[in-house]
């Protein structure tokens, strides 16, 4: 925990500083209940993620409406392959993260602490004023979206009233209370990043991957669309034992019909000395997942690879042909069924709507 500034009460005048949605008071400290780190934060200090501060015994978020990056992206970029295919999402994030991953792909945002004294402010209403013809939903991404809980709770109902969907790109370490609040507010889909097996997540992320799998199962039971992504990193989670552990936990908590993506690692952040993941390692992971019984397995960051595509799990028919984030050909029938054998394909939403 670190001191943000000598007189943190001055921050209360900033629009980015709002009272946190989930916390308890414990003595003179506050316990944050946003994520499963459950930080105990003394007055004038911030938590692990550096986005929550105790000011005079109350917990506040420092990043409400502090938008670090915004763009309109294909939903396939999340990646969400079975959720409103071909649609585009207004994608944005803020600062900070509750995981210390040394391979972070967005370190310029996630590793930078917020500065509410200089931050600009974008209200949920203003964020959604962009022309609606350009996007069909929202996606909180770039940094860990769990930290934007308060903003999401205000934004999602507005978006739903406008006919938009809402998605998260998350490491999945939120508390059950936070997940329930997000579901009630209108969170429709979550792409969960499962960083590895139990030991690698404990070692590199200082976290319990069991929490992530718990939230995967809970999200599905709450009616959300879920897809799982694992970044395959050489010498960390690319061996047969690690991949098999991930696949079996996927089957246990998410089920065989939930899409599983294996993405290619490229050197980044504190792992610039590592080489990119060999395609052969990704193909090995794909085959392990298929052999274990996962019906929809994909490879990411491999433009033009055949395993970017969706195939019918019953007859093998090519159903959706992709190139990176673009849909090249969409062959599913009106009810998202295989045109060759009639198999129902679990896809939320319709292509081109």
Tab-separated table of C-alpha atoms in Angstrom:
chain	number	residue	atom	x	y	z
A	1	UNK	CA	0.000	0.000	0.000
A	2	UNK	CA	1.289	3.451	-0.805
A	3	UNK	CA	0.426	7.044	0.000
A	4	UNK	CA	-1.115	8.866	-2.947
A	5	UNK	CA	-0.661	12.428	-1.665
A	6	UNK	CA	-0.416	14.305	1.611
A	7	UNK	CA	-4.023	15.569	1.627
A	8	UNK	CA	-6.149	12.942	-0.151
A	9	UNK	CA	-9.388	14.657	0.903
A	10	UNK	CA	-8.595	17.240	-1.787
A	11	UNK	CA	-9.398	14.523	-4.336
A	12	UNK	CA	-13.072	14.509	-3.382
A	13	UNK	CA	-13.608	17.557	-5.577
A	14	UNK	CA	-12.536	15.617	-8.681
A	15	UNK	CA	-15.304	14.048	-10.841
A	16	UNK	CA	-13.233	10.860	-11.277
A	17	UNK	CA	-13.331	10.178	-7.538
A	18	UNK	CA	-16.533	8.418	-6.464
A	19	UNK	CA	-17.434	6.333	-3.455
A	20	UNK	CA	-16.740	2.655	-4.050
A	21	UNK	CA	-19.680	0.298	-4.464
A	22	UNK	CA	-18.300	-2.586	-2.424
A	23	UNK	CA	-16.408	-2.156	0.838
A	24	UNK	CA	-16.613	-2.638	4.582
A	25	UNK	CA	-15.108	-0.688	7.472
A	26	UNK	CA	-12.689	-2.602	9.683
A	27	UNK	CA	-11.370	-0.481	12.516
A	28	UNK	CA	-9.818	2.598	10.977
A	29	UNK	CA	-9.287	0.832	7.650
A	30	UNK	CA	-11.559	-0.154	4.799
A	31	UNK	CA	-11.672	-3.535	3.109
A	32	UNK	CA	-12.234	-3.391	-0.642
A	33	UNK	CA	-14.652	-6.054	-1.883
A	34	UNK	CA	-14.308	-5.353	-5.601
A	35	UNK	CA	-11.846	-8.156	-6.346
A	36	UNK	CA	-10.679	-11.218	-4.468
A	37	UNK	CA	-7.523	-9.541	-3.206
A	38	UNK	CA	-9.874	-7.937	-0.682
A	39	UNK	CA	-7.291	-5.299	0.250
A	40	UNK	CA	-7.382	-3.745	3.715
A	41	UNK	CA	-6.604	-0.084	3.053
A	42	UNK	CA	-5.584	2.415	5.726
A	43	UNK	CA	-6.530	6.111	5.520
A	44	UNK	CA	-4.576	7.948	2.834
A	45	UNK	CA	-3.436	4.709	1.197
A	46	UNK	CA	-4.390	2.882	-1.989
A	47	UNK	CA	-4.906	-0.817	-2.633
A	48	UNK	CA	-2.984	-3.312	-4.727
A	49	UNK	CA	-4.456	-2.036	-8.005
A	50	UNK	CA	-3.852	1.626	-7.030
A	51	UNK	CA	-7.368	2.589	-8.132
A	52	UNK	CA	-9.023	2.450	-4.686
A	53	UNK	CA	-8.194	4.896	-1.868
A	54	UNK	CA	-9.272	5.272	1.739
A	55	UNK	CA	-10.197	8.890	2.442
A	56	UNK	CA	-11.196	9.563	6.041
A	57	UNK	CA	-12.416	6.007	6.563
A	58	UNK	CA	-14.408	5.646	3.340
A	59	UNK	CA	-13.334	3.853	0.170
A	60	UNK	CA	-13.313	5.655	-3.184
A	61	UNK	CA	-12.499	4.753	-6.763
A	62	UNK	CA	-10.010	7.044	-8.515
A	63	UNK	CA	-10.911	6.114	-12.106
A	64	UNK	CA	-14.614	6.858	-12.562
A	65	UNK	CA	-14.849	8.225	-16.108
A	66	UNK	CA	-11.059	8.399	-16.496
A	67	UNK	CA	-10.845	6.893	-19.990
A	68	UNK	CA	-7.297	5.997	-21.019
A	69	UNK	CA	-8.151	4.654	-24.470
A	70	UNK	CA	-11.218	4.298	-26.681
A	71	UNK	CA	-11.853	2.735	-30.086
A	72	UNK	CA	-14.502	0.860	-32.047
A	73	UNK	CA	-13.421	-2.735	-32.624
A	74	UNK	CA	-14.843	-5.952	-34.076
A	75	UNK	CA	-16.255	-8.178	-31.352
A	76	UNK	CA	-13.938	-10.877	-32.711
A	77	UNK	CA	-10.973	-8.862	-31.408
A	78	UNK	CA	-11.911	-9.531	-27.760
A	79	UNK	CA	-12.049	-12.382	-28.855
A	80	UNK	CA	-15.722	-13.312	-28.674
A	81	UNK	CA	-16.407	-15.601	-31.641
A	82	UNK	CA	-19.858	-16.866	-30.642
A	83	UNK	CA	-21.396	-13.548	-29.560
A	84	UNK	CA	-23.089	-11.273	-32.103
A	85	UNK	CA	-20.593	-12.240	-34.823
A	86	UNK	CA	-19.548	-9.447	-37.145
A	87	UNK	CA	-20.721	-6.704	-34.776
A	88	UNK	CA	-18.586	-3.862	-33.453
A	89	UNK	CA	-18.116	-2.729	-29.866
A	90	UNK	CA	-17.288	0.665	-28.418
A	91	UNK	CA	-14.182	-0.438	-26.540
A	92	UNK	CA	-12.574	1.544	-23.745
A	93	UNK	CA	-10.580	1.232	-20.548
A	94	UNK	CA	-8.867	3.162	-17.795
A	95	UNK	CA	-5.720	2.552	-15.717
A	96	UNK	CA	-4.445	-0.125	-13.365
A	97	UNK	CA	-4.701	-3.857	-12.836
A	98	UNK	CA	-5.006	-6.327	-9.974
A	99	UNK	CA	-2.631	-8.859	-11.615
A	100	UNK	CA	1.161	-8.372	-11.977
A	101	UNK	CA	1.566	-10.483	-15.147
A	102	UNK	CA	5.148	-10.050	-16.457
A	103	UNK	CA	3.923	-10.730	-20.022
A	104	UNK	CA	1.242	-8.003	-19.993
A	105	UNK	CA	0.098	-7.031	-23.478
A	106	UNK	CA	-1.225	-3.607	-22.359
A	107	UNK	CA	1.386	-2.550	-19.800
A	108	UNK	CA	1.349	1.107	-20.864
A	109	UNK	CA	-2.205	1.287	-19.469
A	110	UNK	CA	-2.455	-1.439	-16.855
A	111	UNK	CA	0.830	-0.676	-15.075
A	112	UNK	CA	0.355	3.082	-14.941
A	113	UNK	CA	-1.337	4.447	-11.805
A	114	UNK	CA	-4.213	6.897	-12.227
A	115	UNK	CA	-3.785	10.587	-11.524
A	116	UNK	CA	-7.206	12.048	-10.729
A	117	UNK	CA	-5.707	15.529	-10.246
A	118	UNK	CA	-4.948	15.761	-13.974
A	119	UNK	CA	-7.405	13.228	-15.420
A	120	UNK	CA	-10.090	14.173	-17.893
A	121	UNK	CA	-13.643	13.062	-17.172
A	122	UNK	CA	-16.079	11.354	-19.537
A	123	UNK	CA	-19.543	10.680	-18.150
A	124	UNK	CA	-21.390	7.477	-19.133
A	125	UNK	CA	-23.891	9.625	-21.021
A	126	UNK	CA	-21.180	11.391	-23.008
A	127	UNK	CA	-19.396	8.129	-23.783
A	128	UNK	CA	-22.508	6.801	-25.507
A	129	UNK	CA	-23.058	9.909	-27.645
A	130	UNK	CA	-20.980	8.543	-30.523
A	131	UNK	CA	-23.083	7.641	-33.611
A	132	UNK	CA	-24.895	4.369	-32.865
A	133	UNK	CA	-24.571	3.217	-36.447
A	134	UNK	CA	-20.883	2.610	-35.779
A	135	UNK	CA	-21.259	0.072	-32.954
A	136	UNK	CA	-23.748	-2.398	-31.533
A	137	UNK	CA	-22.387	-2.758	-28.009
A	138	UNK	CA	-19.839	-1.770	-25.395
A	139	UNK	CA	-16.706	-3.524	-24.199
A	140	UNK	CA	-14.572	-2.583	-21.205
A	141	UNK	CA	-11.058	-3.746	-21.943
A	142	UNK	CA	-7.376	-2.653	-22.159
A	143	UNK	CA	-6.862	-2.565	-18.382
A	144	UNK	CA	-8.737	-4.820	-15.941
A	145	UNK	CA	-12.436	-3.845	-16.247
A	146	UNK	CA	-13.296	-5.075	-12.752
A	147	UNK	CA	-11.643	-1.893	-11.488
A	148	UNK	CA	-14.211	0.168	-13.433
A	149	UNK	CA	-17.069	-1.421	-11.498
A	150	UNK	CA	-18.763	1.820	-10.469
A	151	UNK	CA	-18.623	3.250	-13.983
A	152	UNK	CA	-19.941	0.012	-15.487
A	153	UNK	CA	-22.861	-0.058	-13.058
A	154	UNK	CA	-23.961	3.359	-14.354
A	155	UNK	CA	-23.085	2.782	-18.015
A	156	UNK	CA	-24.615	-0.642	-18.637
A	157	UNK	CA	-28.269	0.247	-17.926
A	158	UNK	CA	-27.962	3.274	-20.235
A	159	UNK	CA	-26.503	1.107	-22.986
A	160	UNK	CA	-29.230	-1.525	-22.587
A	161	UNK	CA	-31.941	1.114	-22.953
A	162	UNK	CA	-30.287	2.110	-26.231
A	163	UNK	CA	-30.402	-1.483	-27.497
A	164	UNK	CA	-26.685	-2.145	-27.007
A	165	UNK	CA	-24.994	-5.190	-25.526
A	166	UNK	CA	-22.315	-4.957	-22.789
A	167	UNK	CA	-19.139	-7.032	-22.516
A	168	UNK	CA	-16.066	-7.414	-20.298
A	169	UNK	CA	-12.543	-8.550	-21.230
A	170	UNK	CA	-11.372	-9.675	-17.810
A	171	UNK	CA	-8.934	-11.737	-15.784
A	172	UNK	CA	-11.982	-12.888	-13.847
A	173	UNK	CA	-10.777	-12.057	-10.334
A	174	UNK	CA	-13.828	-10.091	-9.217
A	175	UNK	CA	-15.758	-11.026	-6.087
A	176	UNK	CA	-19.069	-12.828	-6.404
A	177	UNK	CA	-20.790	-9.659	-5.158
A	178	UNK	CA	-19.191	-7.593	-7.917
A	179	UNK	CA	-20.123	-10.167	-10.546
A	180	UNK	CA	-23.733	-10.197	-9.375
A	181	UNK	CA	-23.920	-6.402	-9.498
A	182	UNK	CA	-22.536	-6.413	-13.043
A	183	UNK	CA	-25.027	-9.059	-14.124
A	184	UNK	CA	-27.926	-7.130	-12.625
A	185	UNK	CA	-26.735	-3.928	-14.346
A	186	UNK	CA	-26.716	-5.554	-17.789
A	187	UNK	CA	-23.407	-7.330	-18.431
A	188	UNK	CA	-24.135	-9.707	-21.328
A	189	UNK	CA	-20.821	-11.422	-22.045
A	190	UNK	CA	-17.395	-11.965	-20.508
A	191	UNK	CA	-14.187	-13.047	-22.147
A	192	UNK	CA	-12.199	-14.599	-19.314
A	193	UNK	CA	-8.410	-14.683	-19.514
A	194	UNK	CA	-7.265	-17.868	-17.801
A	195	UNK	CA	-3.549	-17.228	-17.381
A	196	UNK	CA	-2.550	-20.845	-16.797
A	197	UNK	CA	-2.813	-23.680	-14.323
A	198	UNK	CA	-2.835	-23.428	-10.532
A	199	UNK	CA	0.930	-23.220	-10.032
A	200	UNK	CA	1.750	-20.786	-12.852
A	201	UNK	CA	-1.065	-18.406	-11.877
A	202	UNK	CA	0.052	-18.505	-8.248
A	203	UNK	CA	3.684	-17.871	-9.224
A	204	UNK	CA	3.289	-15.198	-11.888
A	205	UNK	CA	-0.059	-13.585	-11.046
A	206	UNK	CA	-0.028	-13.999	-7.250
A	207	UNK	CA	-3.576	-15.283	-7.523
A	208	UNK	CA	-5.775	-18.365	-7.195
A	209	UNK	CA	-7.002	-19.540	-10.599
A	210	UNK	CA	-9.795	-21.390	-8.811
A	211	UNK	CA	-11.464	-18.005	-8.261
A	212	UNK	CA	-11.454	-17.397	-12.006
A	213	UNK	CA	-13.035	-20.766	-12.746
A	214	UNK	CA	-15.623	-20.127	-10.026
A	215	UNK	CA	-16.568	-16.879	-11.765
A	216	UNK	CA	-16.699	-18.618	-15.140
A	217	UNK	CA	-19.270	-21.051	-13.775
A	218	UNK	CA	-21.200	-18.311	-11.977
A	219	UNK	CA	-21.350	-16.111	-15.076
A	220	UNK	CA	-22.822	-18.948	-17.111
A	221	UNK	CA	-25.383	-19.679	-14.398
A	222	UNK	CA	-26.330	-15.972	-14.379
A	223	UNK	CA	-27.119	-16.190	-18.093
A	224	UNK	CA	-24.050	-14.448	-19.478
A	225	UNK	CA	-22.253	-15.527	-22.628
A	226	UNK	CA	-18.744	-16.747	-21.759
A	227	UNK	CA	-15.618	-17.512	-23.761
A	228	UNK	CA	-12.217	-18.514	-22.371
A	229	UNK	CA	-8.793	-17.409	-23.617
A	230	UNK	CA	-5.366	-18.645	-22.577
A	231	UNK	CA	-2.235	-16.923	-23.831
A	232	UNK	CA	0.193	-19.772	-24.500
A	233	UNK	CA	3.657	-18.682	-23.337
A	234	UNK	CA	6.825	-20.716	-23.902
A	235	UNK	CA	8.179	-22.357	-20.735
A	236	UNK	CA	5.284	-21.092	-18.618
A	237	UNK	CA	2.072	-22.826	-19.697
A	238	UNK	CA	2.841	-24.549	-23.017
A	239	UNK	CA	3.672	-28.059	-21.806
A	240	UNK	CA	1.232	-30.944	-22.129
A	241	UNK	CA	0.504	-31.092	-18.398
A	242	UNK	CA	-0.316	-27.371	-18.128
A	243	UNK	CA	-2.542	-27.342	-21.206
A	244	UNK	CA	-4.333	-30.507	-20.113
A	245	UNK	CA	-5.022	-28.982	-16.685
A	246	UNK	CA	-6.528	-25.873	-18.285
A	247	UNK	CA	-8.640	-27.925	-20.687
A	248	UNK	CA	-10.014	-30.196	-17.974
A	249	UNK	CA	-10.892	-27.252	-15.744
A	250	UNK	CA	-12.586	-25.671	-18.756
A	251	UNK	CA	-14.721	-28.766	-19.240
A	252	UNK	CA	-15.497	-28.911	-15.522
A	253	UNK	CA	-16.537	-25.278	-15.061
A	254	UNK	CA	-17.488	-24.012	-18.530
A	255	UNK	CA	-18.567	-27.158	-20.380
A	256	UNK	CA	-17.742	-28.556	-23.826
A	257	UNK	CA	-19.795	-25.987	-25.799
A	258	UNK	CA	-18.062	-22.916	-24.345
A	259	UNK	CA	-15.439	-21.649	-26.817
A	260	UNK	CA	-11.797	-22.015	-25.781
A	261	UNK	CA	-9.156	-19.834	-27.455
A	262	UNK	CA	-5.400	-20.388	-27.350
A	263	UNK	CA	-3.598	-17.160	-28.274
A	264	UNK	CA	-0.062	-16.680	-29.488
A	265	UNK	CA	2.310	-14.804	-27.198
A	266	UNK	CA	4.568	-12.093	-28.589
A	267	UNK	CA	7.455	-10.583	-26.566
A	268	UNK	CA	6.181	-7.775	-24.335
A	269	UNK	CA	6.680	-5.900	-21.067
A	270	UNK	CA	9.068	-7.873	-18.809
A	271	UNK	CA	9.357	-10.792	-21.216
A	272	UNK	CA	10.980	-9.145	-24.185
A	273	UNK	CA	13.634	-11.869	-24.064
A	274	UNK	CA	11.089	-14.584	-24.889
A	275	UNK	CA	10.409	-15.665	-28.436
A	276	UNK	CA	6.917	-15.705	-29.887
A	277	UNK	CA	5.016	-18.914	-29.254
A	278	UNK	CA	5.688	-21.458	-32.013
A	279	UNK	CA	2.592	-22.234	-34.066
A	280	UNK	CA	3.264	-25.908	-33.355
A	281	UNK	CA	2.735	-25.303	-29.622
A	282	UNK	CA	-0.657	-23.739	-30.292
A	283	UNK	CA	-1.655	-26.582	-32.598
A	284	UNK	CA	-0.646	-29.054	-29.901
A	285	UNK	CA	-2.884	-27.237	-27.410
A	286	UNK	CA	-5.726	-27.259	-29.947
A	287	UNK	CA	-5.452	-31.019	-30.426
A	288	UNK	CA	-5.334	-31.661	-26.680
A	289	UNK	CA	-8.521	-29.638	-26.182
A	290	UNK	CA	-10.328	-31.404	-29.017
A	291	UNK	CA	-9.213	-34.811	-27.794
A	292	UNK	CA	-10.465	-34.025	-24.277
A	293	UNK	CA	-13.883	-33.024	-25.645
A	294	UNK	CA	-13.995	-29.237	-26.091
A	295	UNK	CA	-16.205	-28.697	-29.144
A	296	UNK	CA	-15.144	-25.180	-30.181
A	297	UNK	CA	-11.409	-24.496	-29.997
A	298	UNK	CA	-9.656	-21.576	-31.678
A	299	UNK	CA	-6.153	-20.245	-32.212
A	300	UNK	CA	-5.583	-16.498	-31.842
A	301	UNK	CA	-2.921	-14.125	-33.174
A	302	UNK	CA	-2.412	-16.540	-36.078
A	303	UNK	CA	-3.877	-14.734	-39.121
A	304	UNK	CA	-4.979	-17.128	-41.848
A	305	UNK	CA	-4.716	-20.289	-39.755
A	306	UNK	CA	-7.483	-22.823	-40.336
A	307	UNK	CA	-8.162	-22.991	-36.606
A	308	UNK	CA	-9.434	-19.407	-36.642
A	309	UNK	CA	-12.557	-20.882	-38.233
A	310	UNK	CA	-15.664	-22.450	-36.734
A	311	UNK	CA	-16.399	-26.048	-37.726
A	312	UNK	CA	-19.445	-28.171	-36.959
A	313	UNK	CA	-18.556	-30.492	-34.067
A	314	UNK	CA	-20.806	-33.209	-35.510
A	315	UNK	CA	-19.919	-33.348	-39.212
A	316	UNK	CA	-16.860	-31.082	-39.546
A	317	UNK	CA	-18.499	-28.644	-41.987
A	318	UNK	CA	-16.825	-25.216	-42.238
A	319	UNK	CA	-19.375	-22.808	-40.755
A	320	UNK	CA	-17.601	-19.485	-40.196
A	321	UNK	CA	-14.438	-18.592	-42.050
A	322	UNK	CA	-12.325	-15.855	-40.437
A	323	UNK	CA	-9.184	-13.923	-41.147
A	324	UNK	CA	-7.883	-12.343	-37.946
A	325	UNK	CA	-10.849	-10.195	-36.787
A	326	UNK	CA	-12.866	-10.309	-40.016
A	327	UNK	CA	-15.567	-12.781	-41.033
A	328	UNK	CA	-14.818	-13.924	-44.579
A	329	UNK	CA	-17.787	-16.275	-44.954
A	330	UNK	CA	-20.772	-17.047	-42.711
A	331	UNK	CA	-22.610	-20.245	-43.610
A	332	UNK	CA	-24.891	-20.875	-40.656
A	333	UNK	CA	-28.619	-21.165	-41.237
A	334	UNK	CA	-31.320	-18.846	-39.936
A	335	UNK	CA	-31.371	-20.532	-36.523
A	336	UNK	CA	-27.567	-20.766	-36.231
A	337	UNK	CA	-27.610	-24.377	-37.358
A	338	UNK	CA	-25.198	-26.332	-39.534
A	339	UNK	CA	-26.429	-26.311	-43.162
A	340	UNK	CA	-25.018	-29.794	-43.704
A	341	UNK	CA	-26.330	-31.779	-40.734
A	342	UNK	CA	-28.636	-29.428	-38.822
A	343	UNK	CA	-26.526	-29.336	-35.640
A	344	UNK	CA	-27.430	-26.373	-33.422
A	345	UNK	CA	-24.391	-24.131	-32.946
A	346	UNK	CA	-24.312	-22.183	-29.639
A	347	UNK	CA	-24.024	-18.608	-30.888
A	348	UNK	CA	-25.626	-15.621	-29.190
A	349	UNK	CA	-27.117	-13.196	-31.705
A	350	UNK	CA	-27.203	-13.167	-35.481
A	351	UNK	CA	-24.545	-12.222	-37.989
A	352	UNK	CA	-25.239	-8.942	-39.782
A	353	UNK	CA	-27.864	-7.637	-37.345
